[in-house]
Amino acid sequence: MKWLEPEVHPGWAWARIGWAVSALMTWIPRSTHVAETYSTDGILVSIGPVRLTESVMFSPAAAWSLYAVILIGVVLVGLGRAPWLTRLGLLIAPPAMLALGFHEGLNFKAYDRLLCWEAMALFVAPGAASGRHEGSPAGRYMMTMIFMCLYASTGWMKIVKEPRWWSGVPLATDLVHRQFGMKPLGIWMSEQMWLLKPMSWVTLIFEGGWPLLILIRQVRPWLLLIGASFHIGVLALMDANTFTFVALAAYPVLLPPAQFTWLRDRAAGLLKRQ
Amino acid sequence: MRKILTTIGLALFGLYQLAGFVETMSDGNGPFREATGNYYWPARWKMFTNISWSHTVMDFEGWDDGEWVRLPMEEWYPAHWESGYRWERTPVYKYRTLQLPFLAAACEHADMPRVRLMQRSWNKKLGQREEPRGDVREKVLRVRECSDELALPAGKVL
């Protein structure tokens, strides 16, 4: 079982810090409406696959306490002082995120779920994702499987359910979506079909092909560079909140250690030359 | 032994993710759900799939002195996300049972005999930020008498 040989992967430290930063970026802005959205003060509906509010509804104090648990847990993960402290953070923050998320069933976002999935992979990573400890690569495989499912699902849904994606038109309408779009560059781009068509093709091929392409060693770094550009593009053109940051946080460990260090050193060399 | 357990764990994890993919493609009614139940939603991802040619807003209105007036729900319930206010989520358009709690909440603040939820939509124009609301299509989604009581989750009554 050579594929399960222990490894040291410095990318885990990047992924851990990236996860903590993106989790804080997601949750700190929610401080303005904790009581309204997560407690008896404002909960109006019970919806979603886990209808927690049908059995328990948090008081404002309980909602604030859980919110504090999230922030403490995330900070523990970000600091990474000791593996046991990081694991403690990863044990307490995601359940608290889920508990509050289930209370606001209408808004359980993709990036909230992705944060929880990534936390599982960080938890099993060597030395709780210290980046220095040697250990099983299982966490890296988990992270890869999470993204295989994510990209394959969103890509093949577009290919199968909305074939007009190949024309660039759905992307154009998304860019002027009242909530998710309306960024200045996106508004301008919504009329530039000569740009939107190739962008749509890249999106479909990237997302739909990701689960297979990531398995090809020579393609992997380039695939992730395209992925990074794709997510940065989403950030520039659309309002998907922190999805870009949550997704990119995992990228360092989607490469095996040797490829990660090669890419990191190459990027550092390029930066030095400039 | 440890490697065997790790392999089994990874295989189960992969199977769950695969089930999430299959369920996404089956719109949540695929073979895994049928066999075991609705346990795969955390691994279902659907983003920006459908084409949408129109903008839609949800307006709450109250019956005041013989006419419908707009109610400032966004002031009473200011929390919103990149997807808009809570009542602007697609399930609220689709399911009448979800419209009731929002109407009851509007009643609580409005002090009016009845309130209604309006869906207004108009065509998108590419390349434009401010869309003139020309040719607005209006639909009354639901009217509610404020004298009726409504039990909310966990026993709260509006």
Tab-separated table of C-alpha atoms in Angstrom, chain A:
chain	number	residue	atom	x	y	z
A	1	MET	CA	0.000	0.000	0.000
A	2	LYS	CA	2.537	2.539	-1.185
A	3	TRP	CA	-0.160	5.143	-1.668
A	4	LEU	CA	-0.741	5.200	2.099
A	5	GLU	CA	2.909	5.687	3.056
A	6	PRO	CA	3.364	8.497	5.619
A	7	GLU	CA	4.309	11.892	4.205
A	8	VAL	CA	5.200	15.388	5.343
A	9	HIS	CA	3.111	17.936	3.467
A	10	PRO	CA	3.947	21.613	4.113
A	11	GLY	CA	0.768	22.563	2.248
A	12	TRP	CA	-1.331	21.542	5.244
A	13	ALA	CA	-0.145	24.614	7.172
A	14	TRP	CA	-1.278	26.804	4.276
A	15	ALA	CA	-4.609	24.992	4.084
A	16	ARG	CA	-5.170	25.261	7.838
A	17	ILE	CA	-4.460	28.991	7.927
A	18	GLY	CA	-6.479	29.525	4.744
A	19	TRP	CA	-9.393	27.653	6.280
A	20	ALA	CA	-9.265	29.725	9.460
A	21	VAL	CA	-9.040	33.015	7.586
A	22	SER	CA	-11.919	32.142	5.250
A	23	ALA	CA	-14.016	30.881	8.187
A	24	LEU	CA	-13.460	34.183	10.001
A	25	MET	CA	-14.303	36.100	6.825
A	26	THR	CA	-17.530	34.107	6.628
A	27	TRP	CA	-18.596	34.358	10.254
A	28	ILE	CA	-17.416	37.757	11.489
A	29	PRO	CA	-19.843	39.711	9.242
A	30	ARG	CA	-22.667	37.575	10.648
A	31	SER	CA	-22.098	39.141	14.060
A	32	THR	CA	-24.489	41.935	13.085
A	33	HIS	CA	-27.500	39.621	13.047
A	34	VAL	CA	-26.783	36.657	15.318
A	35	ALA	CA	-29.901	37.052	17.477
A	36	GLU	CA	-32.185	37.762	14.529
A	37	THR	CA	-31.137	34.828	12.400
A	38	TYR	CA	-30.141	32.166	14.899
A	39	SER	CA	-32.432	32.654	17.902
A	40	THR	CA	-36.011	33.034	19.054
A	41	ASP	CA	-35.691	36.755	18.284
A	42	GLY	CA	-36.158	36.262	14.568
A	43	ILE	CA	-36.501	32.656	13.441
A	44	LEU	CA	-39.614	32.303	11.342
A	45	VAL	CA	-39.385	29.101	9.399
A	46	SER	CA	-38.353	25.535	9.847
A	47	ILE	CA	-36.962	24.243	6.598
A	48	GLY	CA	-34.199	22.115	5.240
A	49	PRO	CA	-33.017	18.565	5.686
A	50	VAL	CA	-32.276	19.012	9.404
A	51	ARG	CA	-35.155	20.853	11.071
A	52	LEU	CA	-33.451	21.547	14.355
A	53	THR	CA	-35.850	24.376	15.207
A	54	GLU	CA	-38.730	21.913	15.464
A	55	SER	CA	-37.185	20.459	18.606
A	56	VAL	CA	-35.048	23.275	19.962
A	57	MET	CA	-34.812	26.964	19.293
A	58	PHE	CA	-31.856	28.832	20.733
A	59	SER	CA	-32.325	31.825	22.965
A	60	PRO	CA	-30.294	34.891	21.946
A	61	ALA	CA	-27.782	34.057	24.707
A	62	ALA	CA	-27.410	30.482	23.448
A	63	ALA	CA	-26.975	31.682	19.863
A	64	TRP	CA	-24.312	34.151	20.950
A	65	SER	CA	-22.552	31.433	22.960
A	66	LEU	CA	-22.423	29.153	19.931
A	67	TYR	CA	-21.200	32.047	17.847
A	68	ALA	CA	-18.387	32.581	20.356
A	69	VAL	CA	-17.545	28.866	20.206
A	70	ILE	CA	-17.170	29.162	16.428
A	71	LEU	CA	-14.800	32.104	16.684
A	72	ILE	CA	-12.727	30.495	19.452
A	73	GLY	CA	-12.526	27.213	17.539
A	74	VAL	CA	-11.518	28.896	14.310
A	75	VAL	CA	-8.841	30.987	16.031
A	76	LEU	CA	-7.424	27.832	17.664
A	77	VAL	CA	-7.202	26.222	14.228
A	78	GLY	CA	-5.598	29.291	12.694
A	79	LEU	CA	-2.977	29.635	15.416
A	80	GLY	CA	-2.042	25.947	15.207
A	81	ARG	CA	-0.052	26.133	18.434
A	82	ALA	CA	-0.311	22.418	19.149
A	83	PRO	CA	-2.019	19.541	17.340
A	84	TRP	CA	-4.376	18.884	20.246
A	85	LEU	CA	-5.463	22.528	20.353
A	86	THR	CA	-6.023	22.586	16.583
A	87	ARG	CA	-8.062	19.385	16.788
A	88	LEU	CA	-10.055	20.863	19.670
A	89	GLY	CA	-10.848	23.854	17.459
A	90	LEU	CA	-11.838	21.543	14.607
A	91	LEU	CA	-14.031	19.569	17.000
A	92	ILE	CA	-15.938	22.517	18.417
A	93	ALA	CA	-16.241	25.007	15.540
A	94	PRO	CA	-17.945	22.934	12.787
A	95	PRO	CA	-20.705	21.499	15.039
A	96	ALA	CA	-21.453	25.022	16.273
A	97	MET	CA	-21.506	26.245	12.640
A	98	LEU	CA	-23.927	23.449	11.760
A	99	ALA	CA	-26.144	24.136	14.781
A	100	LEU	CA	-26.512	27.803	13.849
A	101	GLY	CA	-26.770	26.940	10.159
A	102	PHE	CA	-29.634	24.508	10.773
A	103	HIS	CA	-31.412	27.281	12.668
A	104	GLU	CA	-31.345	29.438	9.595
A	105	GLY	CA	-32.351	26.726	7.192
A	106	LEU	CA	-33.067	28.997	4.265
A	107	ASN	CA	-29.492	30.121	4.062
A	108	PHE	CA	-27.326	27.064	4.535
A	109	LYS	CA	-24.741	28.029	1.977
A	110	ALA	CA	-22.368	25.965	-0.144
A	111	TYR	CA	-19.335	27.595	1.447
A	112	ASP	CA	-20.675	26.772	4.929
A	113	ARG	CA	-20.894	23.111	3.974
A	114	LEU	CA	-17.495	23.216	2.300
A	115	LEU	CA	-15.946	24.671	5.462
A	116	CYS	CA	-17.273	21.688	7.431
A	117	TRP	CA	-16.030	19.158	4.870
A	118	GLU	CA	-12.590	20.754	4.819
A	119	ALA	CA	-12.507	20.704	8.625
A	120	MET	CA	-12.872	16.904	8.505
A	121	ALA	CA	-9.866	16.590	6.216
A	122	LEU	CA	-7.819	18.994	8.376
A	123	PHE	CA	-8.725	16.945	11.439
A	124	VAL	CA	-7.202	13.748	10.053
A	125	ALA	CA	-4.193	15.518	8.503
A	126	PRO	CA	-0.775	14.744	10.036
A	127	GLY	CA	-0.203	16.752	13.220
A	128	ALA	CA	-3.632	18.365	12.780
A	129	ALA	CA	-2.458	20.075	9.599
A	130	SER	CA	0.718	21.482	11.117
A	131	GLY	CA	2.592	21.055	7.838
A	132	ARG	CA	5.603	19.709	9.768
A	133	HIS	CA	4.458	16.350	11.065
A	134	GLU	CA	4.712	13.097	9.179
A	135	GLY	CA	1.573	11.055	8.827
A	136	SER	CA	-1.015	9.359	6.663
A	137	PRO	CA	-2.049	11.106	3.411
A	138	ALA	CA	-5.696	10.147	4.089
A	139	GLY	CA	-6.690	13.783	4.684
A	140	ARG	CA	-5.288	14.746	1.299
A	141	TYR	CA	-7.305	12.005	-0.380
A	142	MET	CA	-10.411	13.147	1.492
A	143	MET	CA	-9.915	16.717	0.307
A	144	THR	CA	-9.473	15.488	-3.277
A	145	MET	CA	-12.681	13.442	-3.095
A	146	ILE	CA	-14.617	16.405	-1.705
A	147	PHE	CA	-13.547	18.546	-4.659
A	148	MET	CA	-14.127	15.708	-7.142
A	149	CYS	CA	-17.747	15.595	-5.984
A	150	LEU	CA	-18.109	19.379	-5.867
A	151	TYR	CA	-16.714	20.155	-9.306
A	152	ALA	CA	-18.255	17.106	-10.988
A	153	SER	CA	-21.686	17.928	-9.570
A	154	THR	CA	-21.742	21.580	-10.492
A	155	GLY	CA	-20.101	20.977	-13.886
A	156	TRP	CA	-22.214	18.041	-15.023
A	157	MET	CA	-25.407	19.703	-13.796
A	158	LYS	CA	-24.661	22.544	-16.212
A	159	ILE	CA	-23.708	20.190	-19.054
A	160	VAL	CA	-26.711	17.893	-18.663
A	161	LYS	CA	-29.463	20.168	-17.342
A	162	GLU	CA	-28.637	23.395	-19.142
A	163	PRO	CA	-26.851	22.713	-22.463
A	164	ARG	CA	-27.146	26.416	-23.315
A	165	TRP	CA	-24.147	26.863	-20.991
A	166	TRP	CA	-21.958	26.126	-24.034
A	167	SER	CA	-23.309	29.308	-25.671
A	168	GLY	CA	-22.236	31.614	-22.824
A	169	VAL	CA	-25.769	32.966	-22.320
A	170	PRO	CA	-26.426	31.539	-18.810
A	171	LEU	CA	-23.152	33.071	-17.624
A	172	ALA	CA	-24.221	36.432	-19.102
A	173	THR	CA	-27.503	36.343	-17.169
A	174	ASP	CA	-25.712	35.260	-13.984
A	175	LEU	CA	-23.411	38.273	-14.198
A	176	VAL	CA	-26.409	40.612	-13.980
A	177	HIS	CA	-28.184	38.614	-11.280
A	178	ARG	CA	-29.635	41.072	-8.759
A	179	GLN	CA	-27.982	39.346	-5.817
A	180	PHE	CA	-25.096	37.212	-7.064
A	181	GLY	CA	-23.969	39.492	-9.855
A	182	MET	CA	-23.992	43.217	-10.565
A	183	LYS	CA	-20.267	43.793	-10.086
A	184	PRO	CA	-18.977	46.532	-12.415
A	185	LEU	CA	-16.685	44.247	-14.422
A	186	GLY	CA	-19.369	41.562	-14.577
A	187	ILE	CA	-21.986	44.006	-15.850
A	188	TRP	CA	-19.677	45.098	-18.646
A	189	MET	CA	-18.735	41.518	-19.450
A	190	SER	CA	-22.368	40.378	-19.630
A	191	GLU	CA	-22.540	41.878	-23.140
A	192	GLN	CA	-19.185	40.554	-24.347
A	193	MET	CA	-20.227	37.228	-25.827
A	194	TRP	CA	-16.844	36.822	-27.514
A	195	LEU	CA	-15.410	36.530	-23.984
A	196	LEU	CA	-18.287	34.728	-22.308
A	197	LYS	CA	-18.384	31.814	-24.708
A	198	PRO	CA	-14.759	30.706	-24.143
A	199	MET	CA	-15.137	31.393	-20.414
A	200	SER	CA	-18.174	29.121	-20.314
A	201	TRP	CA	-16.313	26.400	-22.214
A	202	VAL	CA	-13.395	26.617	-19.776
A	203	THR	CA	-15.830	26.437	-16.847
A	204	LEU	CA	-17.597	23.356	-18.193
A	205	ILE	CA	-14.417	21.523	-19.161
A	206	PHE	CA	-12.677	22.482	-15.911
A	207	GLU	CA	-15.569	21.515	-13.623
A	208	GLY	CA	-16.772	18.495	-15.550
A	209	GLY	CA	-13.286	17.178	-16.238
A	210	TRP	CA	-11.752	17.870	-12.832
A	211	PRO	CA	-12.366	14.438	-11.249
A	212	LEU	CA	-10.402	12.730	-14.025
A	213	LEU	CA	-7.855	15.435	-14.816
A	214	ILE	CA	-6.717	15.696	-11.173
A	215	LEU	CA	-5.597	12.063	-11.373
A	216	ILE	CA	-3.092	12.848	-14.138
A	217	ARG	CA	0.144	13.835	-12.455
A	218	GLN	CA	1.461	16.045	-15.263
A	219	VAL	CA	-1.831	17.932	-15.593
A	220	ARG	CA	-2.489	18.460	-11.873
A	221	PRO	CA	-0.535	21.720	-11.213
A	222	TRP	CA	-1.916	23.336	-14.364
A	223	LEU	CA	-5.423	22.212	-13.530
A	224	LEU	CA	-5.136	23.864	-10.123
A	225	LEU	CA	-3.713	27.035	-11.648
A	226	ILE	CA	-6.755	27.168	-13.945
A	227	GLY	CA	-8.926	26.470	-10.879
A	228	ALA	CA	-7.319	29.323	-8.944
A	229	SER	CA	-7.933	31.665	-11.901
A	230	PHE	CA	-11.514	30.384	-12.122
A	231	HIS	CA	-12.221	31.116	-8.445
A	232	ILE	CA	-10.501	34.512	-8.580
A	233	GLY	CA	-12.637	35.245	-11.645
A	234	VAL	CA	-15.768	34.391	-9.673
A	235	LEU	CA	-14.574	36.755	-6.946
A	236	ALA	CA	-14.027	39.584	-9.421
A	237	LEU	CA	-17.218	39.111	-11.422
A	238	MET	CA	-19.792	37.818	-8.978
A	239	ASP	CA	-20.880	37.967	-5.363
A	240	ALA	CA	-20.533	34.455	-4.010
A	241	ASN	CA	-19.433	35.773	-0.613
A	242	THR	CA	-16.412	33.817	0.671
A	243	PHE	CA	-16.741	30.770	-1.578
A	244	THR	CA	-13.547	31.652	-3.455
A	245	PHE	CA	-11.498	31.831	-0.262
A	246	VAL	CA	-12.980	28.657	1.242
A	247	ALA	CA	-12.313	26.722	-1.964
A	248	LEU	CA	-8.791	28.066	-2.499
A	249	ALA	CA	-7.857	27.276	1.112
A	250	ALA	CA	-7.834	23.585	0.190
A	251	TYR	CA	-5.791	23.936	-2.989
A	252	PRO	CA	-2.307	23.468	-1.439
A	253	VAL	CA	-3.186	19.928	-0.371
A	254	LEU	CA	-4.790	18.931	-3.647
A	255	LEU	CA	-1.219	18.417	-4.848
A	256	PRO	CA	1.091	15.700	-3.465
A	257	PRO	CA	3.947	17.069	-1.323
A	258	ALA	CA	6.615	16.897	-4.054
A	259	GLN	CA	4.494	18.774	-6.579
A	260	PHE	CA	3.423	21.318	-3.979
A	261	THR	CA	6.997	22.141	-2.959
A	262	TRP	CA	8.083	22.271	-6.633
A	263	LEU	CA	5.320	24.741	-7.442
A	264	ARG	CA	5.896	26.760	-4.274
A	265	ASP	CA	9.662	27.032	-4.891
A	266	ARG	CA	9.104	27.926	-8.543
A	267	ALA	CA	6.630	30.658	-7.582
A	268	ALA	CA	9.032	31.951	-4.907
A	269	GLY	CA	11.868	31.993	-7.466
A	270	LEU	CA	9.758	33.956	-9.931
A	271	LEU	CA	8.815	36.467	-7.245
A	272	LYS	CA	12.472	36.887	-6.206
A	273	ARG	CA	13.555	37.538	-9.790
A	274	GLN	CA	11.057	40.377	-9.998
